[in-house]
Coordinates of C-alpha atoms in Angstrom, one line a residue:
M443 CA 9.1 -15.6 -25.6
S444 CA 11.2 -15.7 -22.3
K445 CA 10.2 -13.7 -19.4
K446 CA 13.0 -11.5 -19.3
N447 CA 11.7 -10.8 -22.3
V448 CA 8.0 -10.6 -21.0
G449 CA 8.6 -8.5 -18.7
Y450 CA 11.0 -5.8 -20.3
V451 CA 7.2 -6.0 -23.0
M452 CA 5.4 -5.2 -20.3
L453 CA 7.6 -2.6 -18.2
F454 CA 6.9 -1.0 -21.9
T455 CA 3.4 -1.0 -22.6
V456 CA 3.1 0.1 -18.4
T457 CA 5.2 3.4 -18.8
I458 CA 3.0 4.2 -22.2
A459 CA 0.0 3.6 -20.9
I460 CA 0.8 6.1 -17.7
I461 CA 2.1 8.5 -20.0
I462 CA -0.8 8.5 -22.9
T463 CA -3.3 8.9 -19.5
L464 CA -1.5 11.5 -17.8
L465 CA -1.8 13.3 -21.4
Y466 CA -5.2 12.7 -21.3
E467 CA -6.6 13.6 -16.9
F468 CA -4.6 17.0 -17.5
N469 CA -6.0 18.1 -20.4
I470 CA -2.1 18.0 -22.9
V471 CA -3.3 15.9 -25.7
A472 CA -6.1 15.7 -27.1
V473 CA -7.3 11.6 -26.5
S474 CA -10.4 10.2 -27.7
A475 CA -12.4 7.9 -24.4
S476 CA -12.8 5.0 -27.5
F477 CA -8.8 5.5 -27.5
M478 CA -8.2 5.4 -23.5
M479 CA -10.2 2.7 -24.0
A480 CA -8.2 0.7 -26.4
V481 CA -5.0 1.6 -25.0
R482 CA -6.3 0.3 -21.2
W483 CA -7.2 -3.3 -23.0
I484 CA -4.5 -3.6 -24.9
T485 CA -2.1 -3.1 -21.1
A486 CA -4.5 -5.7 -20.0
V487 CA -3.5 -8.2 -22.6
V488 CA 0.0 -7.5 -21.4
L489 CA -0.3 -8.0 -18.3
V490 CA -1.9 -11.5 -18.8
A491 CA 0.9 -12.8 -21.8
N492 CA 3.0 -11.5 -18.5
A493 CA 0.8 -13.7 -16.1
V494 CA 0.7 -16.2 -18.1
V495 CA 4.5 -17.2 -18.3
R496 CA 5.6 -16.7 -14.5
K497 CA 2.8 -18.4 -13.2
N498 CA 2.4 -16.9 -9.7
L499 CA -0.6 -16.8 -7.8
T500 CA 0.4 -13.0 -6.6
T501 CA 1.4 -11.8 -10.5
W502 CA -1.9 -13.2 -11.7
I503 CA -3.6 -11.5 -8.1
L504 CA -1.8 -7.8 -9.0
T505 CA -2.8 -8.3 -12.4
C506 CA -5.8 -9.5 -11.3
L507 CA -6.7 -6.1 -9.5
V508 CA -5.4 -4.4 -12.9
L509 CA -7.8 -5.3 -14.8
G510 CA -10.6 -5.2 -12.1
V511 CA -9.6 -1.3 -12.4
F512 CA -10.3 -1.3 -16.1
V513 CA -13.4 -3.5 -15.9
G514 CA -14.6 -0.7 -13.4
L515 CA -13.9 2.0 -15.6
D516 CA -15.2 1.0 -18.9
F517 CA -18.4 -2.0 -17.8
P518 CA -19.4 -0.2 -14.5
D519 CA -23.0 -1.7 -14.6
L520 CA -20.9 -5.6 -15.6
A521 CA -18.3 -4.2 -12.6
I522 CA -21.5 -3.8 -9.6
S523 CA -22.7 -7.1 -10.9
M524 CA -19.6 -8.8 -10.3
R525 CA -19.4 -8.5 -6.5
P526 CA -20.7 -11.8 -5.7
L527 CA -17.6 -13.0 -6.7
S528 CA -15.8 -11.3 -4.5
Q529 CA -18.2 -11.8 -1.7
A530 CA -17.3 -15.6 -2.3
F531 CA -14.2 -15.5 -2.2
I532 CA -13.5 -13.5 1.2
K533 CA -17.0 -15.9 2.7
L534 CA -14.6 -18.7 1.6
V535 CA -11.4 -17.1 3.2
K536 CA -13.5 -16.5 6.7
T537 CA -14.2 -20.4 6.7
I538 CA -10.4 -20.5 7.7
V539 CA -10.5 -18.1 10.0
G540 CA -11.8 -20.5 12.6
P541 CA -10.0 -23.9 12.6
I542 CA -6.7 -21.6 12.4
L543 CA -7.0 -19.8 14.6
F544 CA -7.6 -22.4 17.5
A545 CA -5.3 -25.1 16.5
T546 CA -2.2 -22.8 15.7
L547 CA -2.3 -21.8 18.9
V548 CA -3.0 -24.7 21.1
F549 CA -0.8 -27.0 20.0
G550 CA 1.6 -23.6 20.2
I551 CA 0.6 -23.0 23.8
A552 CA 0.2 -27.1 24.7
G553 CA 2.7 -28.0 22.4
H554 CA 5.6 -26.5 24.0
S555 CA 4.4 -26.6 27.7
D556 CA 6.2 -23.4 28.2
L557 CA 3.4 -20.8 29.8
K558 CA 5.2 -17.9 30.6
S559 CA 5.9 -17.5 26.9
V560 CA 2.4 -17.1 27.3
G561 CA 2.4 -14.0 29.3
R562 CA 5.4 -12.6 28.4
M563 CA 4.4 -12.7 24.4
A564 CA 1.6 -11.3 26.3
W565 CA 2.9 -8.1 27.6
K566 CA 5.5 -7.5 25.3
S567 CA 3.2 -7.9 22.2
M568 CA 0.5 -5.2 24.0
L569 CA 3.0 -2.8 24.9
Y570 CA 4.5 -3.2 21.2
F571 CA 0.4 -2.3 20.0
F572 CA 0.4 0.7 22.2
C573 CA 3.8 3.2 20.9
A574 CA 2.9 1.8 17.4
T575 CA -0.8 2.4 17.3
S576 CA -0.1 6.1 18.8
C577 CA 2.7 7.1 16.4
A578 CA 0.0 6.2 14.1
I579 CA -2.7 8.5 15.6
F580 CA 0.3 11.5 16.2
I581 CA 1.2 11.0 12.7
G582 CA -2.2 10.7 11.2
L583 CA -3.1 13.9 13.4
A584 CA -0.2 16.0 12.4
V585 CA -0.5 15.4 8.7
I586 CA -4.1 16.9 8.2
N587 CA -3.0 19.9 10.5
I588 CA -0.5 20.7 7.7
T589 CA -2.4 19.5 4.2
K590 CA -5.6 20.8 6.1
A591 CA -7.5 19.0 3.5
G592 CA -11.0 19.9 5.1
V593 CA -10.2 23.8 5.1
G594 CA -12.6 25.4 2.1
V595 CA -14.5 22.1 0.8
D596 CA -18.1 23.3 0.0
V597 CA -19.8 19.7 1.7
A598 CA -22.8 20.9 1.1
H599 CA -22.6 19.8 -2.7
M600 CA -20.8 16.6 -2.2
P601 CA -22.8 13.2 -2.3
H602 CA -23.7 12.2 1.0
E603 CA -24.5 8.7 2.0
E604 CA -26.7 7.5 5.0
L605 CA -25.1 6.8 7.6
P606 CA -24.3 3.1 9.9
Q607 CA -27.1 2.6 12.2
T608 CA -25.4 0.1 14.5
S609 CA -23.4 1.4 17.1
A610 CA -20.7 0.6 18.8
V611 CA -22.5 -0.6 22.1
A612 CA -24.5 -2.8 22.5
E613 CA -28.3 -1.8 23.2
S614 CA -28.5 -3.9 26.1
D615 CA -25.8 -1.7 27.8
L616 CA -27.3 1.7 26.0
K617 CA -30.2 1.2 28.7
A618 CA -27.1 0.3 31.5
L619 CA -26.0 3.9 30.9
E620 CA -29.4 6.0 31.0
H621 CA -29.0 4.7 35.1
I622 CA -25.0 5.7 35.1
D623 CA -23.7 8.9 35.5
P624 CA -22.5 10.3 32.8
S625 CA -19.2 10.7 34.8
V626 CA -18.2 7.1 34.6
H627 CA -19.9 6.3 31.2
G628 CA -16.4 5.7 29.6
V629 CA -15.6 3.2 32.6
Y630 CA -18.9 1.3 32.4
K631 CA -17.8 1.0 28.3
F632 CA -14.3 0.1 28.6
N633 CA -14.8 -2.5 31.1
A634 CA -18.7 -3.4 28.3
F635 CA -15.4 -4.5 25.9
I636 CA -13.2 -6.6 28.3
R637 CA -16.4 -8.5 29.1
D638 CA -16.8 -8.9 25.3
T639 CA -13.5 -10.3 24.5
F640 CA -14.9 -13.7 26.6
P641 CA -16.2 -16.0 24.3
E642 CA -20.0 -17.6 25.8
N643 CA -20.6 -20.3 23.2
I644 CA -17.4 -20.9 20.9
V645 CA -18.6 -22.6 18.3
K646 CA -21.3 -18.3 18.3
S647 CA -17.5 -17.0 18.4
V648 CA -17.0 -19.0 14.9
Y649 CA -19.9 -18.3 13.4
E650 CA -20.1 -14.6 14.0
N651 CA -15.9 -14.8 13.2
K652 CA -15.1 -13.0 16.5
V653 CA -11.2 -12.9 16.2
L654 CA -10.5 -12.3 19.9
Q655 CA -13.0 -14.0 21.4
I656 CA -11.6 -17.4 19.3
V657 CA -7.7 -16.1 20.8
I658 CA -8.5 -15.8 24.6
F659 CA -10.5 -19.0 24.4
G660 CA -7.6 -20.7 22.2
V661 CA -5.5 -19.3 24.9
I662 CA -7.1 -20.7 28.0
F663 CA -8.0 -24.2 26.3
G664 CA -3.9 -24.1 25.1
I665 CA -3.0 -23.6 28.7
G666 CA -5.1 -26.1 30.0
L667 CA -3.9 -28.7 27.9
A668 CA -0.6 -28.3 28.9
M669 CA -1.4 -28.9 32.5
V670 CA -2.8 -32.3 31.6
D671 CA -0.8 -35.0 32.2
E672 CA 1.6 -36.4 29.1
K673 CA -0.4 -39.1 28.0
K674 CA -4.0 -37.6 28.4
R675 CA -2.7 -34.2 26.4
K676 CA -0.9 -35.8 23.0
P677 CA -3.4 -37.2 21.4
L678 CA -5.4 -33.8 21.5
I679 CA -1.9 -32.0 20.2
D680 CA -1.5 -33.9 17.8
F681 CA -4.6 -34.0 16.3
T682 CA -4.1 -29.5 16.7
E683 CA -1.0 -30.4 14.8
S684 CA -2.7 -31.9 12.8
L685 CA -5.5 -29.5 12.3
S686 CA -3.5 -26.2 12.0
E687 CA -1.5 -28.3 9.0
A688 CA -4.5 -29.6 7.5
M689 CA -5.8 -25.7 7.9
F690 CA -2.4 -24.3 5.9
K691 CA -3.0 -26.6 2.4
F692 CA -7.0 -25.2 3.0
T693 CA -5.6 -21.6 2.2
N694 CA -3.0 -22.8 -0.6
L695 CA -6.2 -24.2 -2.6
V696 CA -8.3 -20.8 -1.8
M697 CA -5.3 -18.6 -2.9
L698 CA -5.7 -20.6 -5.6
F699 CA -9.1 -18.4 -6.6
A700 CA -7.8 -15.3 -4.8
P701 CA -7.6 -13.7 -8.6
I702 CA -10.5 -13.4 -9.1
G703 CA -11.8 -12.5 -5.7
V704 CA -9.6 -9.7 -5.5
G705 CA -10.4 -8.6 -9.3
A706 CA -14.2 -8.4 -8.7
A707 CA -13.7 -6.8 -5.7
M708 CA -11.8 -3.8 -7.5
A709 CA -14.0 -3.9 -10.0
Y710 CA -17.1 -3.3 -8.2
T711 CA -14.9 -0.6 -6.4
V712 CA -14.4 1.8 -9.1
G713 CA -17.5 0.8 -10.8
H714 CA -19.7 1.4 -8.0
L715 CA -18.1 4.5 -6.8
G716 CA -16.9 6.3 -10.5
V717 CA -14.1 8.6 -10.6
D718 CA -16.4 12.1 -10.2
I719 CA -16.1 11.7 -6.8
L720 CA -12.7 11.6 -6.1
K721 CA -12.3 15.0 -7.4
N722 CA -14.9 16.5 -4.7
L723 CA -12.3 14.5 -1.9
F724 CA -8.6 14.6 -3.8
M725 CA -7.4 16.5 -0.8
L726 CA -8.9 13.7 2.0
L727 CA -7.5 11.0 0.4
M728 CA -3.5 12.4 -0.5
S729 CA -3.5 13.7 3.2
L730 CA -4.6 9.9 4.4
Y731 CA -2.1 7.5 1.4
I732 CA 0.6 10.5 2.9
A733 CA 0.1 10.1 6.0
L734 CA 0.3 5.7 5.8
L735 CA 3.4 6.2 3.3
V736 CA 5.3 9.0 6.3
F737 CA 3.6 6.1 9.0
L738 CA 5.8 3.5 7.0
F739 CA 8.5 5.1 6.4
V740 CA 9.0 6.8 10.1
V741 CA 8.2 4.0 12.2
L742 CA 7.8 0.4 10.4
L743 CA 10.7 1.0 8.3
P744 CA 13.1 2.4 11.2
I745 CA 11.9 -0.4 13.1
A746 CA 12.3 -3.0 10.6
L747 CA 16.3 -1.5 9.8
Y748 CA 17.2 -2.0 13.5
L749 CA 15.9 -5.4 14.2
K750 CA 17.9 -6.5 10.5
V751 CA 14.6 -7.2 9.3
P752 CA 16.0 -8.9 5.5
I753 CA 13.0 -6.3 3.5
K754 CA 13.6 -7.4 0.5
K755 CA 12.2 -10.6 1.8
F756 CA 9.6 -9.1 3.9
I757 CA 8.1 -7.1 1.1
A758 CA 7.6 -10.5 -1.3
A759 CA 6.3 -12.7 2.6
L760 CA 4.1 -9.5 2.4
K761 CA 2.7 -9.1 -0.9
E762 CA -0.4 -11.8 -1.5
P763 CA -2.1 -10.7 1.8
V764 CA -1.3 -6.9 1.3
S765 CA -3.1 -7.3 -2.0
I766 CA -5.9 -9.5 -1.0
A767 CA -7.2 -7.0 2.2
F768 CA -6.3 -4.3 -0.7
A769 CA -8.6 -5.0 -3.4
T770 CA -11.3 -6.8 -0.7
T771 CA -11.1 -4.3 2.0
S772 CA -11.5 -7.1 4.6
S773 CA -8.2 -8.0 7.4
D774 CA -9.8 -11.2 8.0
A775 CA -9.6 -12.0 4.2
A776 CA -5.7 -11.8 3.9
L777 CA -5.1 -13.1 8.0
P778 CA -4.7 -17.1 6.9
K779 CA -2.0 -16.4 4.1
A780 CA -0.4 -13.5 6.1
M781 CA -0.1 -15.6 9.3
E782 CA 1.5 -18.5 6.8
N783 CA 3.6 -16.5 5.6
M784 CA 5.0 -15.4 8.0
E785 CA 5.1 -18.7 9.5
R786 CA 7.6 -19.1 6.4
F787 CA 9.4 -16.5 7.0
G788 CA 10.9 -17.7 10.0
V789 CA 8.6 -17.1 13.4
P790 CA 7.5 -19.4 15.2
R791 CA 4.0 -20.4 14.6
K792 CA 3.5 -19.8 18.1
I793 CA 4.0 -16.2 18.3
V794 CA 3.0 -15.6 14.7
S795 CA -1.0 -17.1 15.6
F796 CA -1.4 -15.4 19.3
V797 CA 0.2 -11.9 17.3
I798 CA -1.5 -11.7 14.2
P799 CA -5.0 -12.0 15.6
T800 CA -4.3 -10.3 19.0
G801 CA -3.5 -7.6 16.4
Y802 CA -6.3 -7.1 14.6
S803 CA -8.1 -6.3 17.5
F804 CA -4.9 -4.1 19.8
N805 CA -2.5 -3.3 17.0
L806 CA -4.5 -1.9 13.5
D807 CA -2.0 1.0 12.7
G808 CA -3.5 2.2 9.3
T809 CA -7.3 2.5 11.1
S810 CA -6.2 4.7 14.1
L811 CA -4.0 7.0 11.9
Y812 CA -7.3 7.4 9.9
L813 CA -9.5 7.4 12.2
S814 CA -7.4 10.9 13.8
L815 CA -7.1 12.3 10.0
A816 CA -10.8 11.8 9.5
S817 CA -11.5 13.6 12.9
I818 CA -9.6 16.5 12.5
F819 CA -11.2 16.9 8.7
V820 CA -14.9 16.8 9.5
A821 CA -14.4 20.1 12.5
Q822 CA -12.2 22.0 9.4
A823 CA -14.9 20.8 6.9
A824 CA -17.5 22.1 9.6
G825 CA -15.3 25.8 10.2
I826 CA -14.9 24.4 13.6
E827 CA -11.7 25.2 15.2
L828 CA -9.8 22.7 17.5
T829 CA -7.2 24.2 20.3
I830 CA -4.0 21.8 20.5
G831 CA -4.8 20.8 23.2
Q832 CA -8.4 19.7 21.6
Q833 CA -6.6 17.8 19.5
L834 CA -4.6 16.1 21.4
L835 CA -8.0 15.5 23.7
I836 CA -9.8 13.2 20.4
A837 CA -5.7 11.2 20.3
F838 CA -6.5 10.3 23.8
T839 CA -9.7 9.3 23.2
L840 CA -8.7 7.2 20.4
M841 CA -6.2 5.4 21.7
I842 CA -9.0 4.1 23.5
T843 CA -11.9 3.4 21.8
S844 CA -9.8 2.8 18.7
K845 CA -8.9 -1.2 20.5
G846 CA -11.1 -3.9 19.7
V847 CA -13.1 -2.0 16.4
A848 CA -12.3 -5.1 14.5
A849 CA -15.2 -7.5 16.4
V850 CA -17.7 -4.1 14.7
P851 CA -18.8 -4.0 10.9
R852 CA -18.0 -0.6 9.5
A853 CA -16.3 -0.2 13.0
S854 CA -13.8 2.7 11.5
L855 CA -16.9 4.4 10.9
I856 CA -18.9 4.1 14.0
V857 CA -15.9 5.1 16.2
L858 CA -15.6 8.0 14.2
I859 CA -19.4 9.1 14.5
A860 CA -19.3 8.0 18.2
T861 CA -15.9 10.4 19.0
A862 CA -17.5 13.4 16.4
D863 CA -20.7 12.9 18.7
Q864 CA -18.8 13.1 21.8
F865 CA -16.7 16.3 21.1
G866 CA -19.6 18.4 19.5
L867 CA -18.7 17.9 15.3
P868 CA -21.2 17.8 12.7
T869 CA -22.1 14.0 11.3
F870 CA -23.3 15.4 8.0
V871 CA -19.9 15.6 7.0
I872 CA -19.3 12.3 7.8
A873 CA -21.6 11.3 5.2
A874 CA -20.0 12.8 2.7
I875 CA -16.9 11.4 3.2
L876 CA -19.0 7.6 3.0
G877 CA -18.8 8.1 -0.6
I878 CA -14.8 7.1 -0.3
D879 CA -14.0 4.7 2.2
E880 CA -13.6 2.0 0.5
L881 CA -10.9 3.6 -1.2
M882 CA -9.6 4.7 1.8
D883 CA -10.3 1.2 3.5
M884 CA -8.7 0.0 0.3
A885 CA -5.0 1.5 2.8
R886 CA -5.8 1.7 6.0
T887 CA -6.4 -2.1 6.0
S888 CA -3.5 -2.9 3.4
V889 CA -1.1 -1.0 6.4
N890 CA -3.1 -3.0 9.5
V891 CA -2.0 -5.7 8.0
I892 CA 1.5 -4.9 7.5
G893 CA 2.0 -2.9 10.8
N894 CA 0.7 -6.6 12.2
C895 CA 2.8 -8.8 9.7
L896 CA 6.0 -6.5 11.2
A897 CA 5.1 -7.4 14.8
T898 CA 5.0 -10.9 14.6
V899 CA 8.7 -10.8 13.6
V900 CA 9.5 -7.6 16.7
I901 CA 7.4 -10.5 19.0
S902 CA 10.0 -12.5 17.9
K903 CA 13.3 -11.1 17.9
W904 CA 12.9 -9.9 21.7
E905 CA 12.1 -13.2 22.5
G906 CA 15.1 -14.9 20.6
E907 CA 12.6 -17.3 18.5
F908 CA 13.1 -16.0 15.3
D909 CA 14.3 -18.1 12.6
E910 CA 17.7 -15.8 10.6
T911 CA 17.9 -18.5 8.4
A912 CA 14.2 -19.3 7.6
A913 CA 13.8 -16.2 4.8
Q914 CA 17.4 -16.7 3.1
D915 CA 16.1 -19.6 1.2
P916 CA 15.3 -18.2 -1.9
D917 CA 11.9 -20.5 -1.9
F918 CA 11.4 -19.4 1.4
L919 CA 7.5 -19.0 -0.1
T920 CA 6.8 -22.4 -1.8
K921 CA 8.8 -24.5 0.1
S922 CA 6.6 -27.0 2.5
M923 CA 6.6 -26.6 6.5
S924 CA 7.5 -28.6 9.2

């Protein structure tokens, strides 16, 4: 059977399955659970057949993502036991991050010896990051004030999970803060953040996956190498070029495991959460997804259209990294593929290797939006009225505290707890919304990846270095990179 015919069968089957599912969920037609299970797995067989015929990695990733949902719904215990597979995939991808960042940064800077361009990229990137995250924060505030998702929520009867015990502030800094006037605590914390962006040991930074520290080291090393005589510089430049090419090939091999890792991650999420918890916090979840869609279509899409970015090709370049980010809730897992695809799309390697990793600390659009929305939700659920001035103050605080959160595990939760404490909001509400945090994390991580990929195009266009012809090739995602 041809690809076209298989596509038609898949479209018909999925459409019928969606209609039956809606009729079942809204109790319009009485359908047994076993019948629904049969519908799901007939759909699964058709999806797998479509993936086999198309022989496309993106299709396999999306297919396994759906299969993971089915396994989580019908075999929750089996789904939970599949978590090690998703963890193995993320661990494997994280081995790529350090070497690929170092190699591409050093080669991008020292290979061209244009040190002025590094400075230009830095201030242009930071300006764009600040504007984008500010828009995200204010959209989050606007949507939660319109939907009022937290008003009337019975938090007491929701499942509560234990809040993370880690703090965004190091223990040594907490002791230092005890001896400093509270009026300058913010200054100390900001200076501590600046301090922690610098690596004390590059091997340790790579081991701990401290992306920003690797970027700082790579930039300084690249600048230093660019200042060395040509004869002594060439061997290291050749080495970093070879290393970056090898790591991109390594990425392609690791991505062959992506369908299994993505499917296992989705199965685990659905299996251990179940669907009942969605009913309790449906409005919050929908508010977040609506706000993220508003951000995509009101902020990022107009930017892309203004810059005349080929939207269909851009979406094609985003499919794999975004689907990986969505299922694994890990920006790191999507980083190598995002970097490779943006380079294929026409963004120079030196810009990709600087903007995307830096954006992982300073341009977390989805996370920033979530933090503003969740902060007001907490106040609404607790019955606390916040004035416009107080909400703007929260927004201003988040503009600062949301930067660099990627360096801390479950960072968005920690920043949310810190913000709630600072403004006198109850943290027990946060414990209630932790149940759906992974479902929210899927969406905000995906938007983080989309925002950072678009940022590379913005900076490359701004620098006048975007290759307009690269994405015009219909096979731009599969051609070997020069």
